[in-house]
Coordinates of C-alpha atoms in Angstrom, one line a residue:
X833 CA 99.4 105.0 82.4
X834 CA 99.8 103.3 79.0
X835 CA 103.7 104.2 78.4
X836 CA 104.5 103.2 82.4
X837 CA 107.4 100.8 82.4
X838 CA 106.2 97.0 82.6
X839 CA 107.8 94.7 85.5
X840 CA 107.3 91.2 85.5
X841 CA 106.1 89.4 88.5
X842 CA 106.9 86.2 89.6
X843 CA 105.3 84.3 92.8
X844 CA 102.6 88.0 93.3
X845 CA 105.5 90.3 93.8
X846 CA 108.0 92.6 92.3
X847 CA 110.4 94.7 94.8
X848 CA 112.0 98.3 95.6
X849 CA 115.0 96.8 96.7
X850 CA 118.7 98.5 97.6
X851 CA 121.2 97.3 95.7
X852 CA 119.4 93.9 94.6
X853 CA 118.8 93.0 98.7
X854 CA 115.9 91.3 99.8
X855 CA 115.4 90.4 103.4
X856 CA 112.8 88.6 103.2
X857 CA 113.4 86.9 106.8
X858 CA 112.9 90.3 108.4
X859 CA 109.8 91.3 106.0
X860 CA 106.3 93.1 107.2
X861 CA 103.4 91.3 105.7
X862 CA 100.7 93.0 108.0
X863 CA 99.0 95.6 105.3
X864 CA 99.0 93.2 102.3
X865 CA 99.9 95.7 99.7
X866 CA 103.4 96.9 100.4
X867 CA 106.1 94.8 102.8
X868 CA 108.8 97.0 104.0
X869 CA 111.5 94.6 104.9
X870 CA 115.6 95.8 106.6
X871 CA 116.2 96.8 103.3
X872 CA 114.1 97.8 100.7
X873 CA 110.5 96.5 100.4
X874 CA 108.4 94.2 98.4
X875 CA 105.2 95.1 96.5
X876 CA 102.6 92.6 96.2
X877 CA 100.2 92.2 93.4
X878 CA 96.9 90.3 92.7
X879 CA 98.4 88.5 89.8
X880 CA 100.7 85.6 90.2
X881 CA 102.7 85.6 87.2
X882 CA 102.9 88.7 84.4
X883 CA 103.5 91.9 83.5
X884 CA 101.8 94.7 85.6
X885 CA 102.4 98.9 84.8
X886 CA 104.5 100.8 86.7
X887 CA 105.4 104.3 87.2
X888 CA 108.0 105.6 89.4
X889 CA 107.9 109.5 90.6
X890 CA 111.0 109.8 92.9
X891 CA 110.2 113.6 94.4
X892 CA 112.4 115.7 97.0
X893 CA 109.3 116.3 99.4
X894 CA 106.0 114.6 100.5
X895 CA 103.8 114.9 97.6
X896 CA 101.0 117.9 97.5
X897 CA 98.4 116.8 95.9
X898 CA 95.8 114.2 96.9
X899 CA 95.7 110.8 95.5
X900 CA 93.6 110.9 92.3
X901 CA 90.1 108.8 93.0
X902 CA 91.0 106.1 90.3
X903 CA 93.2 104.3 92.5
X904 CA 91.5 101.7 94.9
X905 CA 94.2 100.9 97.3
X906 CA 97.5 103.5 98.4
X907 CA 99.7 102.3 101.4
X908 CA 102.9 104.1 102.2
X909 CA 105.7 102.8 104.6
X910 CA 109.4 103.9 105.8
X911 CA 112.1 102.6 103.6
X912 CA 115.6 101.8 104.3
X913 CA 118.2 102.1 102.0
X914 CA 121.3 102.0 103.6
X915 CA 123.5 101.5 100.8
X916 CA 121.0 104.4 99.2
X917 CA 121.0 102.5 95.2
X918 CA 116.9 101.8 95.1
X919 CA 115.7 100.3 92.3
X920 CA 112.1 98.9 91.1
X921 CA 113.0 96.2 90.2
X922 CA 111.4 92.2 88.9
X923 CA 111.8 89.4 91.2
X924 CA 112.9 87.5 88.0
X925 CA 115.0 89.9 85.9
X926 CA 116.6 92.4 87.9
X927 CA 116.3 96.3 88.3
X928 CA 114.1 98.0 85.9
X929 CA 114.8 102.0 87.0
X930 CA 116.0 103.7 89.6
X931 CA 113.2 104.6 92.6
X932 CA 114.8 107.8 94.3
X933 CA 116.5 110.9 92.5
X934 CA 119.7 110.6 91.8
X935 CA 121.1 113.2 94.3
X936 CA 119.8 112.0 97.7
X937 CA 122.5 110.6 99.9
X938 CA 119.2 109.8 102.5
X939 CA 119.3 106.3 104.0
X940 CA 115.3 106.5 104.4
X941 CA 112.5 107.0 102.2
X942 CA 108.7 106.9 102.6
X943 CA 107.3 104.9 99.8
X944 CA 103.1 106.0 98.6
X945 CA 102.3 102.8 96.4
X946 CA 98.8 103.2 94.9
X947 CA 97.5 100.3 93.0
X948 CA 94.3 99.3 90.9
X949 CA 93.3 95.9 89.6
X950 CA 94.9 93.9 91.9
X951 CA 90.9 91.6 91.9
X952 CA 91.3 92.0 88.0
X953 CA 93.2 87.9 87.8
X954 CA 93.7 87.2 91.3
X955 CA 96.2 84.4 91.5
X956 CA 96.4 83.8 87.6
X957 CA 99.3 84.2 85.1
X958 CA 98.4 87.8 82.7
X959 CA 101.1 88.6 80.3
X960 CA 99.1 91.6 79.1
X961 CA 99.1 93.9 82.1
X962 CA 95.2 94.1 84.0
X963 CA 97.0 96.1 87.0
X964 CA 98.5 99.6 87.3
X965 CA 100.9 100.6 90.0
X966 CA 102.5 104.2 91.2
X967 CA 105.4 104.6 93.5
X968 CA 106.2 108.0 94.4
X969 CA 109.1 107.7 97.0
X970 CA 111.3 111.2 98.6
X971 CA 113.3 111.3 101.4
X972 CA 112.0 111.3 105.2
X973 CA 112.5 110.1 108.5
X974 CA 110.8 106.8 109.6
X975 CA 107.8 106.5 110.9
X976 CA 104.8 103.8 110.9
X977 CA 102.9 102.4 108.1
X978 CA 100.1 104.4 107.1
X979 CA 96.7 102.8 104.8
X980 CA 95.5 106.0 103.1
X981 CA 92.4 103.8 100.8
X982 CA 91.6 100.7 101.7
X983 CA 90.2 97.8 100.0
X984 CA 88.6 94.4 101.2
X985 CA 91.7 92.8 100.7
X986 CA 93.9 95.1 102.5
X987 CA 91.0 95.2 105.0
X988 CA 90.9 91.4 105.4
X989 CA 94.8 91.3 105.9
X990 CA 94.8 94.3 108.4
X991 CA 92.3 92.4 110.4
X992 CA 93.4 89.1 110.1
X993 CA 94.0 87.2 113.2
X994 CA 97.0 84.6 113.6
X995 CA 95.3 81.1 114.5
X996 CA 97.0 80.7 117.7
X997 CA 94.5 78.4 119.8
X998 CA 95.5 75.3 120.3
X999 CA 93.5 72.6 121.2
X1000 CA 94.9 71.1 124.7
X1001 CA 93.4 68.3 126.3
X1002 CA 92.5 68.5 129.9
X1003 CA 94.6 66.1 132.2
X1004 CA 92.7 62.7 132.3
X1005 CA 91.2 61.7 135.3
X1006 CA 91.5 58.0 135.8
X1007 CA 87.8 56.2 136.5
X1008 CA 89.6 53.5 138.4
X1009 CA 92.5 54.4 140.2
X1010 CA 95.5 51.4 140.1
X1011 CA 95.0 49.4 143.8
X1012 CA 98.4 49.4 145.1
X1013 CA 98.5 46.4 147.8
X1014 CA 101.4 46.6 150.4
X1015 CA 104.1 43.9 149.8

């Protein structure tokens, strides 16, 4: 993938975004890889600030052939693009090329993003590109999110459970009650 476009990312993501939106409010962090949001989705990387590759292979179908080995991690989600302009596109500069063919008037996509070297510079700044992405996108009604390889990060963040016990304190139960004395 040495002549894939670079995008920069700013803050461990760059988007597929319709017409520039991000919803960010309404966003789906659960697989850890790829956040389908109202509108478009956000693709999160292992690097915090850089340039990572990307190629783009809009298609008119589901894809035929299986994912090649190299790649350690492929999600794919639903997409909507309801004003139907996606574009991959940096956080930071703005669209980079267009993410669907040119003739679909579809207002839903499914969205296969395979990545590798996302544990390359985890949370560090890489100018020079350590992680390669593919986004092959087609029209198609919506349906769930599917992991087709995993990695222990995705892992982690699929099983990842919400810290929602709170410690309460039982009701205290006085030693000495007050005396109440008749008046």
């Amino acid at each position: 993938m040495t002549d894939a476009p670079q995008v920069f990312v700013n803050e461990g993501t760059f988007g597929v975004l319709d017409d520039g939106e991000i919803a960010v409010e309404t966003a789906d962090w659960s697989n850890g890889l790829v956040v389908p949001m109202a509108q478009g989705a956000l693709i999160v990387t292992g690097i915090n600030t850089g340039n990572v590759r990307v190629s783009l292979l809009p298609l008119e179908g589901p894809p035929v052939e299986a994912p090649a080995e190299s790649w350690e991690e492929i999600v794919e989600v639903s997409l909507h693009a309801p004003k139907s302009n996606l574009q991959l596109e940096s956080l930071e500069f703005g669209a980079v090329a267009p993410a669907t063919r040119a003739e679909s008037a579809s207002s839903w996509y499914r969205l296969r993003v395979h990545a590798r070297g996302r544990e390359v510079l985890r949370d560090k700044v890489s100018l020079d590109p350590v992680e390669d992405y593919l986004l092959i996108s087609w029209p198609a009604a919506r349906q769930g999110a599917v992991v087709l390889r995993s990695s222990e990060s995705i892992e982690r963040r699929l099983h990842a459970q919400p810290a929602t016990t709170v410690d309460v304190p039982a009701p205290r139960r006085e030693e000495n009650p007050p005396v109440h004395k008749p008046g």
